């Protein structure tokens, strides 16, 4: 009989502290699949979340990421007014070298075995094509191509929500939500980041763009007449707004010492290295922060619309609500003198608690 290490108990304690309902570890030696599916909360409905493929340094790092991301999905769905819960999956590996049809379909089998408790969607390192492979094994997937009856790539809706969140913040700081003449640093020129750059440039915003892929960064800069900037220099730029659209934790002790932005509003998940510490620091410094799960909800809205059969018109309406939702969070933050990330969490948690009471009453 295999020995159970003390670290296994530490994992269960982690789940207890974060409020997770279930975590599934997936292993398929025949395809090389190593994945973790985290289901945080299903009070509002089945857990809907992205499938991220990333070359993590360790399994512990992958677990930490999936726990944070899945909790964020719960709050994202709640504050957006959707009837789904929060979950996320991570596949450990290099998406450029290790991804295959067999691997994605193997992952789809694990999703199928959860009987609808988790619904997969696109995320960093996965594509619409990957969702199509998962769809070959299970119906519990969104973001499949429009040719198969799906909603397709959710990135344009994610970018639109971030754009509207930026406008809501600009309204608060500058008294008008007109963006012409403002300056924005967009960190990450991937699928969402590029769409955001386009939206901002259409409004005559001065855009600085950076990306770990310098060739791609220069292509995007030329395409939209933006300014390419090296990644290690972005926090020295005197722009009005910082829009993190890559991986998380770029708001930390080191970057907070140098950044001069008035607003932080982007699509990246888990932007604060420490939610409590850095959310408070931003509040104290007078930097208006739009919580990630508040304004990057356009993607989950698109996936939710696919699940419910809503058309594009309704998807656009729900995405446009992000502007008012952001204004409500700012209003609560000011009235209670609390950081915006705490204000957003209170609004999300109240909706979950209210629906939990309804469900327990019959």
Coordinates of C-alpha atoms in Angstrom, one line a residue:
X1 CA 0.0 0.0 0.0
X2 CA 1.4 3.4 -1.0
X3 CA 2.4 5.8 1.8
X4 CA 0.4 9.0 2.1
X5 CA 2.7 12.0 2.6
X6 CA 2.0 14.9 4.8
X7 CA 1.9 17.2 1.8
X8 CA -1.4 15.5 0.7
X9 CA -2.9 16.8 3.9
X10 CA -1.5 20.3 3.2
X11 CA -3.3 20.2 -0.1
X12 CA -6.6 19.4 1.6
X13 CA -6.0 22.3 4.1
X14 CA -5.4 24.6 1.1
X15 CA -8.7 23.6 -0.4
X16 CA -10.5 24.2 2.9
X17 CA -9.0 27.7 3.3
X18 CA -9.8 28.7 -0.3
X19 CA -13.3 27.3 -0.1
X20 CA -12.9 24.9 -3.1
X21 CA -15.4 22.2 -3.6
X22 CA -13.3 19.7 -5.6
X23 CA -9.9 19.3 -7.3
X24 CA -9.3 16.6 -9.8
X25 CA -5.8 15.5 -10.8
X26 CA -5.6 14.0 -14.3
X27 CA -2.8 11.8 -15.5
X28 CA -2.6 9.9 -18.8
X29 CA 0.9 8.5 -19.6
X30 CA -0.2 7.4 -23.1
X31 CA -0.7 11.0 -24.2
X32 CA 1.6 12.7 -21.7
X33 CA -1.4 14.5 -20.1
X34 CA -0.8 16.0 -16.7
X35 CA -3.6 18.3 -15.7
X36 CA -5.5 19.7 -12.7
X37 CA -9.2 20.7 -12.7
X38 CA -10.3 22.9 -9.8
X39 CA -14.0 23.5 -9.1
X40 CA -14.4 26.3 -6.6
X41 CA -18.1 27.0 -6.2
X42 CA -21.2 25.7 -7.9
X43 CA -23.9 27.7 -6.0
X44 CA -24.9 29.7 -9.1
X45 CA -24.5 26.8 -11.5
X46 CA -21.9 24.4 -13.0
X47 CA -18.3 25.6 -12.9
X48 CA -17.4 27.3 -16.1
X49 CA -13.7 28.1 -16.7
X50 CA -10.8 28.2 -19.0
X51 CA -8.3 25.5 -19.8
X52 CA -4.8 26.9 -19.5
X53 CA -1.7 25.1 -20.8
X54 CA 1.5 26.4 -19.3
X55 CA 5.0 25.1 -18.7
X56 CA 4.9 25.4 -14.9
X57 CA 8.1 25.1 -12.9
X58 CA 6.5 22.6 -10.6
X59 CA 3.2 20.8 -9.9
X60 CA 2.9 23.0 -6.7
X61 CA 3.0 26.1 -8.9
X62 CA 0.4 24.7 -11.2
X63 CA -1.9 23.9 -8.2
X64 CA -1.5 27.3 -6.8
X65 CA -2.4 28.9 -10.2
X66 CA -5.5 26.7 -10.7
X67 CA -6.8 27.4 -7.2
X68 CA -6.4 31.2 -7.7
X69 CA -7.9 31.2 -11.2
X70 CA -10.9 29.1 -10.3
X71 CA -11.8 31.2 -7.3
X72 CA -11.5 34.3 -9.6
X73 CA -13.9 32.6 -12.0
X74 CA -16.5 32.2 -9.3
X75 CA -16.3 35.9 -8.5
X76 CA -16.3 36.8 -12.2
X77 CA -19.5 35.0 -12.9
X78 CA -21.2 36.3 -9.8
X79 CA -20.4 39.9 -10.4
X80 CA -21.4 39.6 -14.1
X81 CA -24.8 38.3 -13.0
X82 CA -24.3 34.9 -14.7
X83 CA -25.9 31.6 -13.5
X84 CA -22.6 29.6 -13.5
X85 CA -20.0 28.8 -10.9
X86 CA -16.3 29.0 -11.0
X87 CA -13.7 26.5 -12.1
X88 CA -10.4 26.3 -14.1
X89 CA -8.2 23.7 -15.5
X90 CA -4.5 23.8 -16.1
X91 CA -2.5 21.4 -18.3
X92 CA 1.2 21.2 -17.4
X93 CA 3.4 21.5 -20.5
X94 CA 4.6 23.7 -23.3
X95 CA 1.7 24.4 -25.6
X96 CA 4.0 25.1 -28.5
X97 CA 5.7 21.7 -28.4
X98 CA 3.7 19.2 -26.4
X99 CA 0.1 19.9 -27.4
X100 CA -1.6 17.4 -29.6
X101 CA -5.1 16.2 -30.7
X102 CA -4.6 13.1 -28.5
X103 CA -3.7 15.1 -25.5
X104 CA -6.6 17.5 -25.8
X105 CA -9.1 14.6 -26.4
X106 CA -7.7 12.8 -23.4
X107 CA -8.3 15.9 -21.3
X108 CA -11.8 15.9 -22.7
X109 CA -12.4 12.4 -21.4
X110 CA -11.6 13.7 -17.9
X111 CA -14.0 16.6 -18.3
X112 CA -16.7 14.1 -19.5
X113 CA -16.3 12.1 -16.3
X114 CA -17.3 15.1 -14.3
X115 CA -20.8 14.8 -15.7
X116 CA -21.3 18.5 -16.4
X117 CA -19.9 19.8 -13.1
X118 CA -17.1 21.5 -15.0
X119 CA -17.5 23.2 -18.4
X120 CA -14.2 23.9 -20.3
X121 CA -13.3 27.0 -22.3
X122 CA -10.3 28.6 -24.0
X123 CA -7.5 30.2 -22.0
X124 CA -3.8 30.9 -22.3
X125 CA -2.1 28.2 -24.3
X126 CA -5.3 26.8 -25.8
X127 CA -7.3 27.7 -28.9
X128 CA -10.7 27.3 -30.5
X129 CA -9.3 24.3 -32.3
X130 CA -8.4 22.7 -29.0
X131 CA -11.9 23.2 -27.8
X132 CA -13.0 21.4 -30.9
X133 CA -10.9 18.4 -29.9
X134 CA -12.3 18.5 -26.4
X135 CA -15.8 18.6 -28.0
X136 CA -15.1 15.3 -29.7
X137 CA -15.1 13.7 -26.3
X138 CA -17.7 15.7 -24.3
X139 CA -20.4 18.3 -24.8
X140 CA -19.2 20.1 -21.7
X141 CA -17.1 22.7 -23.5
X142 CA -17.6 26.2 -24.9
X143 CA -15.8 28.5 -27.3
X144 CA -16.0 25.9 -30.1
X145 CA -16.0 27.3 -33.7
X146 CA -19.1 29.0 -35.0
X147 CA -19.3 26.4 -37.8
X148 CA -20.0 23.8 -35.1
X149 CA -22.7 26.0 -33.5
X150 CA -20.4 27.6 -30.9
X151 CA -19.6 31.2 -30.2
X152 CA -16.1 31.0 -31.5
X153 CA -13.2 33.0 -30.0
X154 CA -14.2 34.9 -26.8
X155 CA -11.2 37.2 -27.0
X156 CA -13.0 40.2 -28.7
X157 CA -15.6 40.2 -25.9
X158 CA -13.0 40.1 -23.2
X159 CA -11.2 43.0 -24.8
X160 CA -14.4 45.0 -25.2
X161 CA -15.2 44.5 -21.5
X162 CA -11.7 45.7 -20.5
X163 CA -12.1 48.7 -22.8
X164 CA -15.4 49.6 -21.1
X165 CA -13.8 49.1 -17.7
X166 CA -11.0 51.5 -18.7
X167 CA -13.7 54.1 -19.8
X168 CA -15.5 53.7 -16.4
X169 CA -12.2 54.4 -14.6
X170 CA -11.3 57.3 -16.8
X171 CA -14.7 58.8 -16.0
X172 CA -14.0 58.6 -12.3
X173 CA -10.5 60.0 -12.5
X174 CA -10.8 62.6 -15.2
X175 CA -14.5 63.5 -15.1
X176 CA -15.3 62.3 -18.6
X177 CA -15.0 58.8 -20.2
X178 CA -13.6 60.2 -23.5
X179 CA -10.4 58.4 -24.2
X180 CA -8.9 60.5 -27.0
X181 CA -5.6 62.0 -25.9
X182 CA -5.1 59.5 -23.0
X183 CA -2.1 57.1 -22.9
X184 CA -2.2 53.4 -22.1
X185 CA 0.5 50.8 -21.6
X186 CA -0.8 47.4 -22.9
X187 CA 1.4 44.6 -21.4
X188 CA 0.8 41.5 -23.5
X189 CA -0.1 41.7 -27.2
X190 CA -1.8 38.3 -27.5
X191 CA -5.3 37.5 -28.5
X192 CA -7.0 39.9 -26.1
X193 CA -4.2 42.4 -25.9
X194 CA -4.3 43.0 -29.7
X195 CA -8.0 43.5 -29.7
X196 CA -7.7 46.0 -26.9
X197 CA -4.9 47.9 -28.7
X198 CA -7.2 48.2 -31.7
X199 CA -10.1 49.5 -29.7
X200 CA -7.9 52.1 -28.0
X201 CA -6.2 53.2 -31.2
X202 CA -9.7 53.6 -32.8
X203 CA -10.3 56.1 -30.0
X204 CA -7.1 58.0 -30.7
X205 CA -5.4 56.8 -27.5
X206 CA -1.6 56.9 -27.3
X207 CA -0.7 53.2 -26.9
X208 CA 2.5 51.7 -25.7
X209 CA 2.7 47.9 -26.3
X210 CA 5.0 45.3 -25.0
X211 CA 5.2 41.5 -25.3
X212 CA 7.6 38.7 -24.4
X213 CA 7.7 37.9 -28.1
X214 CA 9.5 41.0 -29.4
X215 CA 8.9 40.2 -33.1
X216 CA 5.2 40.0 -32.5
X217 CA 5.3 43.2 -30.4
X218 CA 6.8 45.1 -33.3
X219 CA 4.3 43.7 -35.7
X220 CA 1.4 44.8 -33.5
X221 CA 3.0 48.2 -32.9
X222 CA 3.3 48.8 -36.7
X223 CA -0.1 47.4 -37.5
X224 CA -1.9 49.8 -35.1
X225 CA 0.6 52.7 -35.1
X226 CA 1.4 52.1 -31.4
X227 CA 4.7 52.4 -29.7
X228 CA 6.7 49.3 -28.9
X229 CA 8.4 49.3 -25.5
X230 CA 10.7 46.8 -23.8
X231 CA 9.1 44.9 -21.0
X232 CA 11.5 46.0 -18.3
X233 CA 10.7 49.7 -19.0
X234 CA 7.0 49.8 -18.8
X235 CA 6.8 50.8 -15.2
X236 CA 8.9 53.9 -15.8
X237 CA 6.5 55.2 -18.5
X238 CA 4.5 58.2 -17.4
X239 CA 1.2 56.9 -19.0
X240 CA -2.2 57.4 -17.6
X241 CA -3.3 53.8 -17.6
X242 CA -1.6 50.4 -17.2
X243 CA -3.5 47.5 -18.9
X244 CA -1.9 44.1 -17.9
X245 CA -3.0 41.6 -20.5
X246 CA -0.6 38.7 -20.0
X247 CA 0.1 36.6 -17.0
X248 CA -0.6 37.7 -13.4
X249 CA 1.2 39.2 -10.4
X250 CA 2.7 42.2 -12.2
X251 CA 1.5 44.4 -9.5
X252 CA 3.9 43.6 -6.6
X253 CA 6.2 45.2 -4.1
X254 CA 8.9 45.9 -6.8
X255 CA 6.6 47.4 -9.5
X256 CA 4.6 49.5 -7.1
X257 CA 7.7 51.4 -6.1
X258 CA 8.1 52.8 -9.6
X259 CA 4.8 52.9 -11.4
X260 CA 3.2 56.3 -12.0
X261 CA -0.1 55.3 -13.5
X262 CA -3.4 56.8 -12.4
X263 CA -5.4 53.7 -13.4
X264 CA -4.7 50.0 -13.7
X265 CA -7.3 48.1 -15.8
X266 CA -6.4 45.0 -17.9
X267 CA -7.5 41.5 -18.8
X268 CA -4.8 39.4 -17.0
X269 CA -6.0 37.2 -14.2
X270 CA -4.6 37.6 -10.7
X271 CA -2.9 40.9 -11.4
X272 CA -2.1 41.5 -7.7
X273 CA 0.7 39.4 -6.3
X274 CA -1.1 39.6 -2.9
X275 CA -4.7 40.5 -3.1
X276 CA -4.9 42.0 0.4
X277 CA -1.5 43.7 0.6
X278 CA -1.3 45.1 -2.9
X279 CA -5.0 46.0 -3.2
X280 CA -4.6 48.2 -0.1
X281 CA -1.3 49.7 -1.3
X282 CA -3.0 50.8 -4.6
X283 CA -5.8 52.3 -2.5
X284 CA -3.4 54.2 -0.3
X285 CA -1.4 55.4 -3.3
X286 CA -4.5 56.7 -5.0
X287 CA -4.2 54.4 -8.0
X288 CA -7.6 53.4 -9.3
X289 CA -7.6 49.6 -9.8
X290 CA -10.3 47.9 -11.8
X291 CA -10.3 44.3 -10.4
X292 CA -9.4 41.8 -13.2
X293 CA -12.5 39.5 -12.8
X294 CA -14.7 42.5 -12.9
X295 CA -13.7 43.9 -16.3
X296 CA -12.3 40.8 -18.1
X297 CA -15.7 39.0 -17.8
X298 CA -16.5 39.5 -21.5
X299 CA -15.0 36.1 -22.3
X300 CA -17.0 34.2 -19.8
X301 CA -20.1 36.1 -20.9
X302 CA -19.5 34.9 -24.5
X303 CA -19.1 31.3 -23.2
X304 CA -22.2 31.6 -21.0
X305 CA -24.2 32.9 -24.0
X306 CA -23.1 29.8 -26.0
X307 CA -24.3 27.6 -23.2
X308 CA -27.7 29.3 -22.8
X309 CA -28.3 29.8 -26.5
X310 CA -28.2 33.6 -26.3
X311 CA -27.4 35.4 -29.5
X312 CA -24.7 37.9 -30.1
X313 CA -27.0 40.8 -29.4
X314 CA -27.5 39.6 -25.8
X315 CA -23.8 38.8 -25.4
X316 CA -23.0 42.4 -26.3
X317 CA -25.6 43.7 -23.9
X318 CA -24.2 41.7 -21.0
X319 CA -20.7 42.8 -21.9
X320 CA -21.7 46.5 -22.0
X321 CA -23.0 46.1 -18.5
X322 CA -19.3 45.9 -17.4
X323 CA -19.2 49.7 -17.6
X324 CA -21.9 50.2 -15.0
X325 CA -20.7 47.3 -12.9
X326 CA -17.3 49.0 -12.7
X327 CA -18.9 52.3 -11.7
X328 CA -20.8 50.4 -8.9
X329 CA -17.6 48.9 -7.5
X330 CA -15.9 52.3 -7.5
X331 CA -18.9 53.8 -5.8
X332 CA -18.8 51.2 -3.0
X333 CA -15.0 51.6 -2.7
X334 CA -15.4 55.3 -2.1
X335 CA -18.4 55.1 0.3
X336 CA -16.7 52.5 2.5
X337 CA -13.2 53.8 2.0
X338 CA -12.0 50.3 1.0
X339 CA -9.9 49.0 -1.9
X340 CA -11.7 48.3 -5.1
X341 CA -10.8 44.6 -5.1
X342 CA -12.5 44.3 -1.7
X343 CA -15.5 46.2 -2.9
X344 CA -15.9 43.9 -5.9
X345 CA -15.5 40.8 -3.7
X346 CA -18.3 42.0 -1.4
X347 CA -20.7 42.5 -4.3
X348 CA -19.9 39.0 -5.8
X349 CA -20.1 37.3 -2.4
X350 CA -23.4 38.9 -1.6
X351 CA -25.0 37.6 -4.8
X352 CA -23.6 34.1 -4.1
X353 CA -25.0 34.2 -0.5
X354 CA -28.4 35.5 -1.7
X355 CA -28.8 32.7 -4.2
X356 CA -27.6 30.1 -1.7
X357 CA -30.4 31.2 0.6
X358 CA -33.0 30.8 -2.2
X359 CA -31.7 27.4 -3.0
X360 CA -31.8 26.2 0.6
X361 CA -35.4 27.4 1.1
X362 CA -37.0 24.6 -0.9

